[in-house]
Coordinates of C-alpha atoms and ligand atoms in Angstrom, one line a residue:
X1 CA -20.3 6.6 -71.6
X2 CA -18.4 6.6 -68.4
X3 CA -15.7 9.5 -69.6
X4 CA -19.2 11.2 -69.6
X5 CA -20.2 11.2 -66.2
X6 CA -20.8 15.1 -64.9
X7 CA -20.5 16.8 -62.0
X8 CA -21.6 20.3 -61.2
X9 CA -19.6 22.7 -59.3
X10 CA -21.4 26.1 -58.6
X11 CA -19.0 29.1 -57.3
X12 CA -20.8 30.7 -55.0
X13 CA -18.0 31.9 -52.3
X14 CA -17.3 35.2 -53.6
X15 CA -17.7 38.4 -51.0
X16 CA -20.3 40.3 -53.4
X17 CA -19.2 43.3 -52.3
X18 CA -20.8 45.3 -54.7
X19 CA -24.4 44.1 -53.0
X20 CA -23.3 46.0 -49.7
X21 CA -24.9 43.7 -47.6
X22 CA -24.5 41.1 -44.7
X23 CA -25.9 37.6 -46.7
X24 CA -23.7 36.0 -49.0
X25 CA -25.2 37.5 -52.6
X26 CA -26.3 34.6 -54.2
X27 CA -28.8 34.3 -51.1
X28 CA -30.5 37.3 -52.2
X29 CA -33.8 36.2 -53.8
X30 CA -35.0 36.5 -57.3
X31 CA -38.6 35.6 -57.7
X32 CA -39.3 34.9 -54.3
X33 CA -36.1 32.7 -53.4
X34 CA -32.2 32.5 -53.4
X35 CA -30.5 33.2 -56.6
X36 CA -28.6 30.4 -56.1
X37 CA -31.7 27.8 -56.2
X38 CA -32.4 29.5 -59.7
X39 CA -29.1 28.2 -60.8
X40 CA -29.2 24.8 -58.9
X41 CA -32.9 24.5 -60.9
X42 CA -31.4 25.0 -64.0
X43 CA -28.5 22.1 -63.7
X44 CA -31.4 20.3 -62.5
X45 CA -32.7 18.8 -65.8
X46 CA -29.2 16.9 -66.5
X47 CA -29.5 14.9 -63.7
X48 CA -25.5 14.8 -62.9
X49 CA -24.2 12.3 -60.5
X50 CA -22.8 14.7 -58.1
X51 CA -23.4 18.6 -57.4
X52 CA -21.2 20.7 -55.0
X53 CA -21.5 24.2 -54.1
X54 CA -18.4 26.3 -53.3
X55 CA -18.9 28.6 -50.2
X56 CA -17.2 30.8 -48.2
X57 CA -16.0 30.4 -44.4
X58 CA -19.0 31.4 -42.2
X59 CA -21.6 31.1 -44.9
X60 CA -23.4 28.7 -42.7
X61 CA -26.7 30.4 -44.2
X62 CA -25.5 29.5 -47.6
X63 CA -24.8 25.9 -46.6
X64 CA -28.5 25.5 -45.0
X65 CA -30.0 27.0 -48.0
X66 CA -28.6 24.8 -50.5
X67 CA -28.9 21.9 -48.2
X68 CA -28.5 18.7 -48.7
X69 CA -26.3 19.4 -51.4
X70 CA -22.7 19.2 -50.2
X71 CA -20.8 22.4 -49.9
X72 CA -17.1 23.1 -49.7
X73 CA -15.3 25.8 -48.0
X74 CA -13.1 28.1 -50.1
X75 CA -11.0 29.7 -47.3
X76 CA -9.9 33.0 -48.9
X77 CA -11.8 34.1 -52.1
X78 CA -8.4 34.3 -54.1
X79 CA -11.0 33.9 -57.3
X80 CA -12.5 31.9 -59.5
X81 CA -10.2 29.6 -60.3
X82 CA -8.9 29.0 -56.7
X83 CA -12.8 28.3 -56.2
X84 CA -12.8 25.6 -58.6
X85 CA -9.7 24.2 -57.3
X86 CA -11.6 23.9 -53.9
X87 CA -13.6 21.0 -54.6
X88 CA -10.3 19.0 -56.4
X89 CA -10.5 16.7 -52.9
X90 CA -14.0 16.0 -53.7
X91 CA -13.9 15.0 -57.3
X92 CA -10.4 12.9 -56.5
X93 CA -10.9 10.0 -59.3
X94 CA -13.7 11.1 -60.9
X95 CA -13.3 10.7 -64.7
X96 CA -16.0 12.7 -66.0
X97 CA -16.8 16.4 -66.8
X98 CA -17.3 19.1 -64.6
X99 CA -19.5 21.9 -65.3
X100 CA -19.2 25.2 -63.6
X101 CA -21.8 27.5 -62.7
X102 CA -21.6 30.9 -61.2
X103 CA -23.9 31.1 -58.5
X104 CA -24.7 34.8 -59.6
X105 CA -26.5 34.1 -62.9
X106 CA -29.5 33.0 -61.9
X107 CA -31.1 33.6 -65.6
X108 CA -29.7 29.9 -67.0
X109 CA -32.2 28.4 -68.9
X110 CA -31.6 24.2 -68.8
X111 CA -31.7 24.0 -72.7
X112 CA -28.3 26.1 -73.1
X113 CA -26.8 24.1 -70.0
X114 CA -27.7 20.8 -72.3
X115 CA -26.0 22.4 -75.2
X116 CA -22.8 22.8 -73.0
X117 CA -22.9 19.0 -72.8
X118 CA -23.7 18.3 -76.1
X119 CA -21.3 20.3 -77.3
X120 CA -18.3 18.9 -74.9
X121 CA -19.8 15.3 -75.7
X122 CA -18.6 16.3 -79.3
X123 CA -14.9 16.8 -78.6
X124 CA -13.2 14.0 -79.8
X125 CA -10.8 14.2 -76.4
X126 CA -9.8 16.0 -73.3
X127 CA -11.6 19.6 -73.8
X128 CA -13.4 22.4 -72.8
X129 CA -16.2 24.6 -74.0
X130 CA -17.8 27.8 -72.7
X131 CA -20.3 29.7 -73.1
X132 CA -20.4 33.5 -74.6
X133 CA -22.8 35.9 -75.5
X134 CA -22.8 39.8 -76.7
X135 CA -24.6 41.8 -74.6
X136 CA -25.3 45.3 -75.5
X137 CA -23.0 46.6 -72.8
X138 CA -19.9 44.4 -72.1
X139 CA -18.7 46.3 -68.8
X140 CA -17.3 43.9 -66.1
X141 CA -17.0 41.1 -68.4
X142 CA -14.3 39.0 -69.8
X143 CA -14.2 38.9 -73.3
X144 CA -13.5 35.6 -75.6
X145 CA -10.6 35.6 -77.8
X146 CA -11.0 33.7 -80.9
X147 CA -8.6 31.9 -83.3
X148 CA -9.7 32.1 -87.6
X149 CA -11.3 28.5 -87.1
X150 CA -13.8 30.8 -84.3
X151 CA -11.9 28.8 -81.5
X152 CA -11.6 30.7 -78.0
X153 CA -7.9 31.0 -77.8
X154 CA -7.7 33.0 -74.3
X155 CA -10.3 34.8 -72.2
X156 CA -9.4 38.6 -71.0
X157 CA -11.0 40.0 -68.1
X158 CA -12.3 43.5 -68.8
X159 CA -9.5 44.9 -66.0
X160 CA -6.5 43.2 -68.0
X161 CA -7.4 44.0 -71.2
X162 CA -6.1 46.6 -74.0
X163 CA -8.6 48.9 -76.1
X164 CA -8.8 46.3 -78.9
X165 CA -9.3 43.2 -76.4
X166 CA -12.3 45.5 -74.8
X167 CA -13.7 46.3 -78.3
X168 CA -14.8 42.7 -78.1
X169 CA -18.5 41.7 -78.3
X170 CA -18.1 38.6 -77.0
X171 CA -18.1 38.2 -73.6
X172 CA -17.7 35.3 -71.2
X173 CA -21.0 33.5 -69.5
X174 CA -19.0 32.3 -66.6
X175 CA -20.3 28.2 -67.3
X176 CA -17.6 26.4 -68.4
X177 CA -17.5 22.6 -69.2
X178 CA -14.6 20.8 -69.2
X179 CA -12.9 17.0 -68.8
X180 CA -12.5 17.2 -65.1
X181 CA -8.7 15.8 -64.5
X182 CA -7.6 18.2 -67.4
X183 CA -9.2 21.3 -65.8
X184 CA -7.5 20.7 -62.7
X185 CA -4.5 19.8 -64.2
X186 CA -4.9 23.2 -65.7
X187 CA -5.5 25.2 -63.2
X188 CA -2.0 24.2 -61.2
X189 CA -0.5 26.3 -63.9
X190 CA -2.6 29.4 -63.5
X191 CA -1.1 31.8 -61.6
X192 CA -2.2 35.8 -59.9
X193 CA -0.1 38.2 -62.0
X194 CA -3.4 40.4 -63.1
X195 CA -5.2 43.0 -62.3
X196 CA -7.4 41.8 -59.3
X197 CA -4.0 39.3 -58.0
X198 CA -6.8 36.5 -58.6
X199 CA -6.3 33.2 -59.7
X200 CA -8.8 33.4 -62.7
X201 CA -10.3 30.4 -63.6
X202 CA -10.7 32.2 -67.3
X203 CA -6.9 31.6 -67.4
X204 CA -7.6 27.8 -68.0
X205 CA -8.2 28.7 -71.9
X206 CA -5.2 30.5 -72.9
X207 CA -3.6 27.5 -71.7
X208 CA -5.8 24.5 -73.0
X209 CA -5.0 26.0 -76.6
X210 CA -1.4 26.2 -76.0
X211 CA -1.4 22.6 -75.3
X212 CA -3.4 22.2 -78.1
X213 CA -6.8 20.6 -76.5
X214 CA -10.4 21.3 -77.9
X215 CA -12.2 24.5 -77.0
X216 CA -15.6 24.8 -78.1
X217 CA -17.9 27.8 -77.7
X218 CA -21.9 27.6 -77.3
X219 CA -23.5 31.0 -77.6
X220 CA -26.6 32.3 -75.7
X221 CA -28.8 34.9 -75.3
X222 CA -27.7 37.9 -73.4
X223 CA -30.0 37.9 -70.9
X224 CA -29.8 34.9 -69.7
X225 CA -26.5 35.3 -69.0
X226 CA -26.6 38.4 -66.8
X227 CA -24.6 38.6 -63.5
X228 CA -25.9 39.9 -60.7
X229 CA -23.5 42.4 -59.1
X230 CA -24.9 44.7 -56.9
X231 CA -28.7 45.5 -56.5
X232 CA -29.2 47.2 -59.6
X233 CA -28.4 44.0 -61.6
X234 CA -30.5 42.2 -59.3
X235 CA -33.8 44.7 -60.4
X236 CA -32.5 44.1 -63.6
X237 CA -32.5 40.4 -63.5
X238 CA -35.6 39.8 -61.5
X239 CA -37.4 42.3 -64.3
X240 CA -36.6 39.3 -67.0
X241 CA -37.0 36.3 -64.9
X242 CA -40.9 37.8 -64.2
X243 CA -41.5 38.2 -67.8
X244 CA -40.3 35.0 -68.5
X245 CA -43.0 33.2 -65.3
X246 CA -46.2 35.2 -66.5
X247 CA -45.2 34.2 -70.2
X248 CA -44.6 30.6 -68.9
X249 CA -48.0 30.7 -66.6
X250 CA -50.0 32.2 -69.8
X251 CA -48.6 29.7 -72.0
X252 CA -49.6 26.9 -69.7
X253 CA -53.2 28.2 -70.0
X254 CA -53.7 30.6 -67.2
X255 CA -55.2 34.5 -68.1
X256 CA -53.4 37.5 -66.6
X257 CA -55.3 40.3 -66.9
X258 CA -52.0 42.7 -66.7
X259 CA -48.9 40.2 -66.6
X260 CA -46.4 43.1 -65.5
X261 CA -48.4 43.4 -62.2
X262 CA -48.3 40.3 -61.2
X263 CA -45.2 38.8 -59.5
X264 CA -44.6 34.8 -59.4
X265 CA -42.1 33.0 -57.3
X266 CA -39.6 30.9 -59.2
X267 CA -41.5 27.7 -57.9
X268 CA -45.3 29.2 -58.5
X269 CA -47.4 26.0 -60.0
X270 CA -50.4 27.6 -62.6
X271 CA -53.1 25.5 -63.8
X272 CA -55.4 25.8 -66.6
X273 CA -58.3 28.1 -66.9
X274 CA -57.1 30.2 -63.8
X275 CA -57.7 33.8 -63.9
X276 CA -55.0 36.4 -62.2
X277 CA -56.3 40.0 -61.8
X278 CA -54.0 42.7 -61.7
X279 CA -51.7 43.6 -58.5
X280 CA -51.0 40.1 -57.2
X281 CA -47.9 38.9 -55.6
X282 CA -47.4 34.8 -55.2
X283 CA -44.1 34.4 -52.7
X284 CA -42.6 30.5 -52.3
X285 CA -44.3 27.5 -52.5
X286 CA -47.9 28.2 -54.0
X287 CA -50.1 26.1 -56.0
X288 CA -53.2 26.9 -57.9
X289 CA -55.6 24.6 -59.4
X290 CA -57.3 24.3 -62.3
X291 CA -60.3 26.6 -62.6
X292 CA -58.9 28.9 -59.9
X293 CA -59.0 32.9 -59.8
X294 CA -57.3 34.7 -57.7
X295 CA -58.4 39.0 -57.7
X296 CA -56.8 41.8 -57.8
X297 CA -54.2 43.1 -54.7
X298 CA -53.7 39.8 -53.0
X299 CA -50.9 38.7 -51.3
X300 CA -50.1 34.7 -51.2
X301 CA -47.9 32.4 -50.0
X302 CA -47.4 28.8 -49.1
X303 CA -50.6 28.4 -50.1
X304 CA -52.2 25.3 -52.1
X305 CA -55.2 26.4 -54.1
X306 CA -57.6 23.9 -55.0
X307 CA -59.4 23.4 -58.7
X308 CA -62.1 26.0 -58.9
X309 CA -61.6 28.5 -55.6
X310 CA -61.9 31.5 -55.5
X311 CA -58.9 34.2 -53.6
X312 CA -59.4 37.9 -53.1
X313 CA -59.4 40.7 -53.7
X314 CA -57.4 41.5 -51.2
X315 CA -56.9 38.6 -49.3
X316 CA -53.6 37.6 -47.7
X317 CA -52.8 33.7 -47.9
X318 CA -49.7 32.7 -45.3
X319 CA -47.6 29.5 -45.3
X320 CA -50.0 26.2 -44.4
X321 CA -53.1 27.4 -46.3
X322 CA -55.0 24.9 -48.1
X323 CA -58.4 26.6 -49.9
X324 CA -60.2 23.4 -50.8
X325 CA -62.2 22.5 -54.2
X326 CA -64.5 25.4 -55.0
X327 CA -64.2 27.3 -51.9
X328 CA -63.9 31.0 -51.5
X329 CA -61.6 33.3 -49.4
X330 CA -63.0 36.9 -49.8
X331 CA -62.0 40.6 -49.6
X332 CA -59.9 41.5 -46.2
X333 CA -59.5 37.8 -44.9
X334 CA -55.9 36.6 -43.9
X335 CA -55.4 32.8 -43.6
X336 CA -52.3 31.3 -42.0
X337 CA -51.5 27.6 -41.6
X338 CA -55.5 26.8 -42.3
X339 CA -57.3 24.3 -44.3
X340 CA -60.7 25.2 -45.8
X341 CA -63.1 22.3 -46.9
X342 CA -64.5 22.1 -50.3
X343 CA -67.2 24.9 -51.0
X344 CA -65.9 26.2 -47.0
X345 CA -66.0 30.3 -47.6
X346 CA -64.7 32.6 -45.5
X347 CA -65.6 35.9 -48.1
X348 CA -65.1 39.0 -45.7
X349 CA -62.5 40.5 -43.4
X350 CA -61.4 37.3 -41.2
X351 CA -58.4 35.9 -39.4
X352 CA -58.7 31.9 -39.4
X353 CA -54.9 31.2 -38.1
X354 CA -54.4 27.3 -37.3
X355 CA -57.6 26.2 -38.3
X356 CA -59.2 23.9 -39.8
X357 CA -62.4 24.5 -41.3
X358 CA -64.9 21.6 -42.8
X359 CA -66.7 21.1 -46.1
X360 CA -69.6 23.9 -47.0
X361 CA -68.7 26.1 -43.7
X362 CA -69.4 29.8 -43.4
X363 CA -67.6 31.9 -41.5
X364 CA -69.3 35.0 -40.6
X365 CA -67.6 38.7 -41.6
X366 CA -65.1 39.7 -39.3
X367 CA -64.4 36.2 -37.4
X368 CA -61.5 35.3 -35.6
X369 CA -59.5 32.5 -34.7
X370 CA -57.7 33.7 -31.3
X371 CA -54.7 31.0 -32.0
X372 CA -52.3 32.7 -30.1
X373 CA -52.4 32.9 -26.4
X374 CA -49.1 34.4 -25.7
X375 CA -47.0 31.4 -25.5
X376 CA -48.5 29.2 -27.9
X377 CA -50.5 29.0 -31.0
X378 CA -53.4 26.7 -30.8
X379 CA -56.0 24.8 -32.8
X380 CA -59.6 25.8 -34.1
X381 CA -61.6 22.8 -35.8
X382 CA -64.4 24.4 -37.4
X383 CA -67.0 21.1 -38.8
X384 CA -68.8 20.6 -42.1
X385 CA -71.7 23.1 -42.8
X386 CA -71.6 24.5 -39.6
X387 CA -72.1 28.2 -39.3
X388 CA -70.1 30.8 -37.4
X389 CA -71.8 33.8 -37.0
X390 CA -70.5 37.6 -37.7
X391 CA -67.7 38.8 -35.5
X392 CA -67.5 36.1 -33.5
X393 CA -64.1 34.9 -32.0
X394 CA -63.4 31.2 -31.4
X395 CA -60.3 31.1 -28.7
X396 CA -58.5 28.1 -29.8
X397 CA -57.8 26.0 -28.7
X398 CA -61.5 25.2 -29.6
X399 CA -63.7 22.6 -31.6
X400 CA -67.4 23.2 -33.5
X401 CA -68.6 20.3 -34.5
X402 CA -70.5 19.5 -37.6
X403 CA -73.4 21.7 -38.5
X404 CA -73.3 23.8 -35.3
X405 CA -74.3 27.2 -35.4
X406 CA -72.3 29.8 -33.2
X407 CA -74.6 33.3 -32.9
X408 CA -73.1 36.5 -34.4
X409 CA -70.7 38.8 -31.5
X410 CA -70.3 35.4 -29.7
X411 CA -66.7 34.8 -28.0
X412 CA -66.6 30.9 -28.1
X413 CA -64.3 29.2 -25.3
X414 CA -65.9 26.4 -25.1
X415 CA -66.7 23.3 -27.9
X416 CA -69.7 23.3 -29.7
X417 CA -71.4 20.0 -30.4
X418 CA -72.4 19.1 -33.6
X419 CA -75.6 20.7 -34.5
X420 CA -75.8 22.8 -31.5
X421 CA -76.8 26.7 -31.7
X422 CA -73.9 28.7 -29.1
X423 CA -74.8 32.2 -28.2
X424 CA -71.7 33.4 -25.7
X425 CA -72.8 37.1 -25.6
X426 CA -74.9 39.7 -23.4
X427 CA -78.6 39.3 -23.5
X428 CA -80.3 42.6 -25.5
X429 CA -82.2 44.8 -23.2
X430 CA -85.0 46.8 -24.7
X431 CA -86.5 49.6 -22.9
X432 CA -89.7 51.2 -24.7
X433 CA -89.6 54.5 -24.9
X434 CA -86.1 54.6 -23.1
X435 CA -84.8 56.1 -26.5
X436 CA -86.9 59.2 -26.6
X437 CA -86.2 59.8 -23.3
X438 CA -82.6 60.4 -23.5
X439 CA -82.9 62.1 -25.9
X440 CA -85.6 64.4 -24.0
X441 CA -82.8 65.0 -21.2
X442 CA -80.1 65.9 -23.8
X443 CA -81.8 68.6 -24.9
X444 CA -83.2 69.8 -21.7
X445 CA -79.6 70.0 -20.8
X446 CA -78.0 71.9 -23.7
X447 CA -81.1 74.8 -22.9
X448 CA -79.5 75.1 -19.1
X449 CA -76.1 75.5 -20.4
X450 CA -77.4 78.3 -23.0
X451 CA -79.0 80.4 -20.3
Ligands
UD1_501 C1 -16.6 36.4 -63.9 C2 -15.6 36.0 -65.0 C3 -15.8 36.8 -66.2 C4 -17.3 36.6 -66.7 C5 -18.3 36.9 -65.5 C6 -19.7 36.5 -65.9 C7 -13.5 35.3 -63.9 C8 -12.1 35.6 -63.5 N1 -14.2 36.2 -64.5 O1 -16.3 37.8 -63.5 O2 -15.0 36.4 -67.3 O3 -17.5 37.5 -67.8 O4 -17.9 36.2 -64.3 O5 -20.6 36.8 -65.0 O6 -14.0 34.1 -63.6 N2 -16.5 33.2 -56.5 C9 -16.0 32.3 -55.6 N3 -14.8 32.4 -55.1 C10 -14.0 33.5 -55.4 C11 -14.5 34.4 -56.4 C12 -15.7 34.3 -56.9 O7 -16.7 31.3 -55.3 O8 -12.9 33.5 -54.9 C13 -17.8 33.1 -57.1 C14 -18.8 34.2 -56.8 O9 -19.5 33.9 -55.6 C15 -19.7 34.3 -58.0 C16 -18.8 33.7 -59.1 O10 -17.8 33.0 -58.5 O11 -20.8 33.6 -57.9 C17 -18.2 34.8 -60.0 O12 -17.4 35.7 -59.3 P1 -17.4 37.3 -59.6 O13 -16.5 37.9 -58.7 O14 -18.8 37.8 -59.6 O15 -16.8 37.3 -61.1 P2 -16.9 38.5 -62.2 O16 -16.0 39.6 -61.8 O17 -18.4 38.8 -62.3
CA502 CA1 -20.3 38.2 -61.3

């Protein structure tokens, strides 16, 4: 099985022009993060021995993002086969295959990526196989040549090619799997003379059947081979990835009461029995429970949601939340970097920033955690059961123990013991009569102005 070994090489140092922008464009995210991870998670399942990523010079953002795979630099983007020739160094000795991914088609689905393999496995020698598809509008791609035994014989980018070579449904994926020493044999042979003076990695076919090696051809679906080119592909392809997260999440046993308003990241976790209203966006890194429900017009991310809790509406969850078993975050509270206990509930128009707030708490409508003092952002520990009263704000850094009780308006600077009642606030004043009074000299005042 050792002639089997893989390695994945994804080309991801091309300019993007078309995106107009200053990130490299497989940074731009889909579903909440880089395009690029979406192709990286689709490799993912075949567990290859070695993955390298292909970027450009000063893509240093690229390189942490992909990190700790192993990048190398392309130094002029002379095209997609100079790209692949990039990482020839690397691979020096390697014996196996060597899949290549295009860093801008972030719709892969693993399954077709295994059918590559399969398929390649299947060549009784030195070979390659690609993968095609017929979308309903083939502009900007290459098409697939075929022999009468349905062989690719040659791949024609859409700038080189005649009126009969454009008339061609089937258009190139951009994933290619091939015996690794062959491809780069083959790719010393390709040469500029098109169109775009690019060395095209596409060449490689025209001159794998000339010296009579196996080309195989898997087909998928068209979407899920879309490149993203410029920002209108992006909308396009985020569009599809969406539909495919809510149908995933409803498979998986969660109820969305509109799927098309509600966005998912590529990495959102769904439990069973959890209920999504309408107009809810989940950015990177959120996990919710079993049992949880999360209403309509929230905003969350980073966030782990625990079995049974309850989130919204409109509630904003930042990076570090934890909303513990059964708890409830309500309507107009924003929670960043917080932990609440079990049954804890925070239910209207809070800030709890930093904090950590026990068991069966209750924090009072309108509290806030003060965590920033200008320089630094500080700790609130809020105990079990304890009881913070309406409006109040706790200037962190601050403790209340277990079972305290701090009085409504109160600004607390100081730490609460456990079980202790903390009123930090003016005395009331209450003058009989004072009311009707002032209201006496008000009027008296208004007659003297009307004379
Ligand atoms: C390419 C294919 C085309 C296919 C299409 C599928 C070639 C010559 N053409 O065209 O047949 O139908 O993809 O989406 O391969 N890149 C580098 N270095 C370079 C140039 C590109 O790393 O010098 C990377 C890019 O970052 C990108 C990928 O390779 O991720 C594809 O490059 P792109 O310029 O988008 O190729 P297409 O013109 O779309
Ligand atoms: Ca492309």
């Amino acid at each position: 099985m050792s002639s089997h070994e893989l390695a994945v090489v994804v080309l991801a140092a091309g300019k993007g022009t078309r995106m107009r922008s200053a990130h490299p464009k497989v940074l731009h995210p889909i579903a909440g993060r880089p395009m690029v991870h979406a192709v990286l998670s689709a490799a993912q399942p075949l567990e290859a021995g070695r993955t390298v990523v292909v970027v450009g010079p000063d893509m240093d953002e690229l390189r942490r993002a992909v990190a700790p795979l192993p990048c190398v630099v392309q130094r002029d983007q002379a095209g997609t086969g100079d790209a692949v020739r990039a990482v020839r160094e690397v691979l020096a000795g390697f014996e196996g295959d060597l899949l290549v991914l295009y860093g801008d088609t972030p719709l892969l689905r693993a399954a077709t990526l295994q059918a590559l393999v399969e398929a390649r496995h299947a060549q009784p020698g030195p070979g390659l196989v690609l993968l095609g598809f017929r979308p309903d509008d083939s502009t900007g791609y290459g098409r697939i040549v075929l022999d009468g035994e349905a062989r690719p014989v040659r791949i024609v980018e859409e700038r080189d090619a005649g009126d009969a070579e454009r008339a061609i449904g089937l258009c190139n994926g951009g994933v290619m799997i091939a015996h690794a020493a062959t491809l780069f044999g083959l790719l010393e042979r390709v040469g500029r003379d098109n169109a775009k003076a690019e060395y095209y990695l596409t060449d490689v076919v025209a001159l794998a059947a000339a010296d009579g090696l196996a080309r195989g051809l898997v087909e998928a679906a068209a979407e899920e081979v879309l490149g993203v080119n410029s920002r209108a592909e992006l909308a396009v392809a985020e569009a599809v990835l969406q539909q495919r997260l809510r149908a995933a999440a409803m498979v998986g046993g969660a109820t969305l009461i509109d799927p098309t308003t509600v966005w998912f990241a590529q990495d959102t976790q769904v439990g069973r029995d959890v209920l999504i209203e309408p107009n809810v966006v989940f950015g990177p890194e959120v996990r919710l429970g079993d049992g949880v429900t999360v209403k309509a017009f929230s905003h969350v991310e980073g966030a782990d949601i625990r079995d049974g809790a309850t989130v919204g509406p409109f509630a904003r969850l930042r990076p570090g939340t934890v909303v513990g078993e059964g708890a409830r975050i309500g309507n107009f509270v924003e929670a960043k970097n917080s932990r609440l206990g079990s049954g804890a509930k925070a239910n209207h128009l809070a800030y709890l920033g930093d904090t950590a707030v026990g068991a069966g708490a209750n924090i009072g409508a309108g509290t806030i955690t003060a965590n920033y003092d200008g320089v630094r952002k500080n700790r609130t520990e809020i105990g079990a059961r304890a009881q913070i009263g309406s409006n109040a704000v706790l200037v962190a850094p601050v403790k209340v123990g277990d079972g305290a009780v701090v009085g409504a308006g109160s600004v607390i600077t100081d730490d609460v013991e456990a079980d202790a009642l903390a009123l930090a606030r003016p005395r009331q004043t209450t003058i009989p009569g004072g009311g009707a009074r002032t209201r006496e000299r008000a009027v008296n005042r208004t007659l003297e102005e009307d004379d």
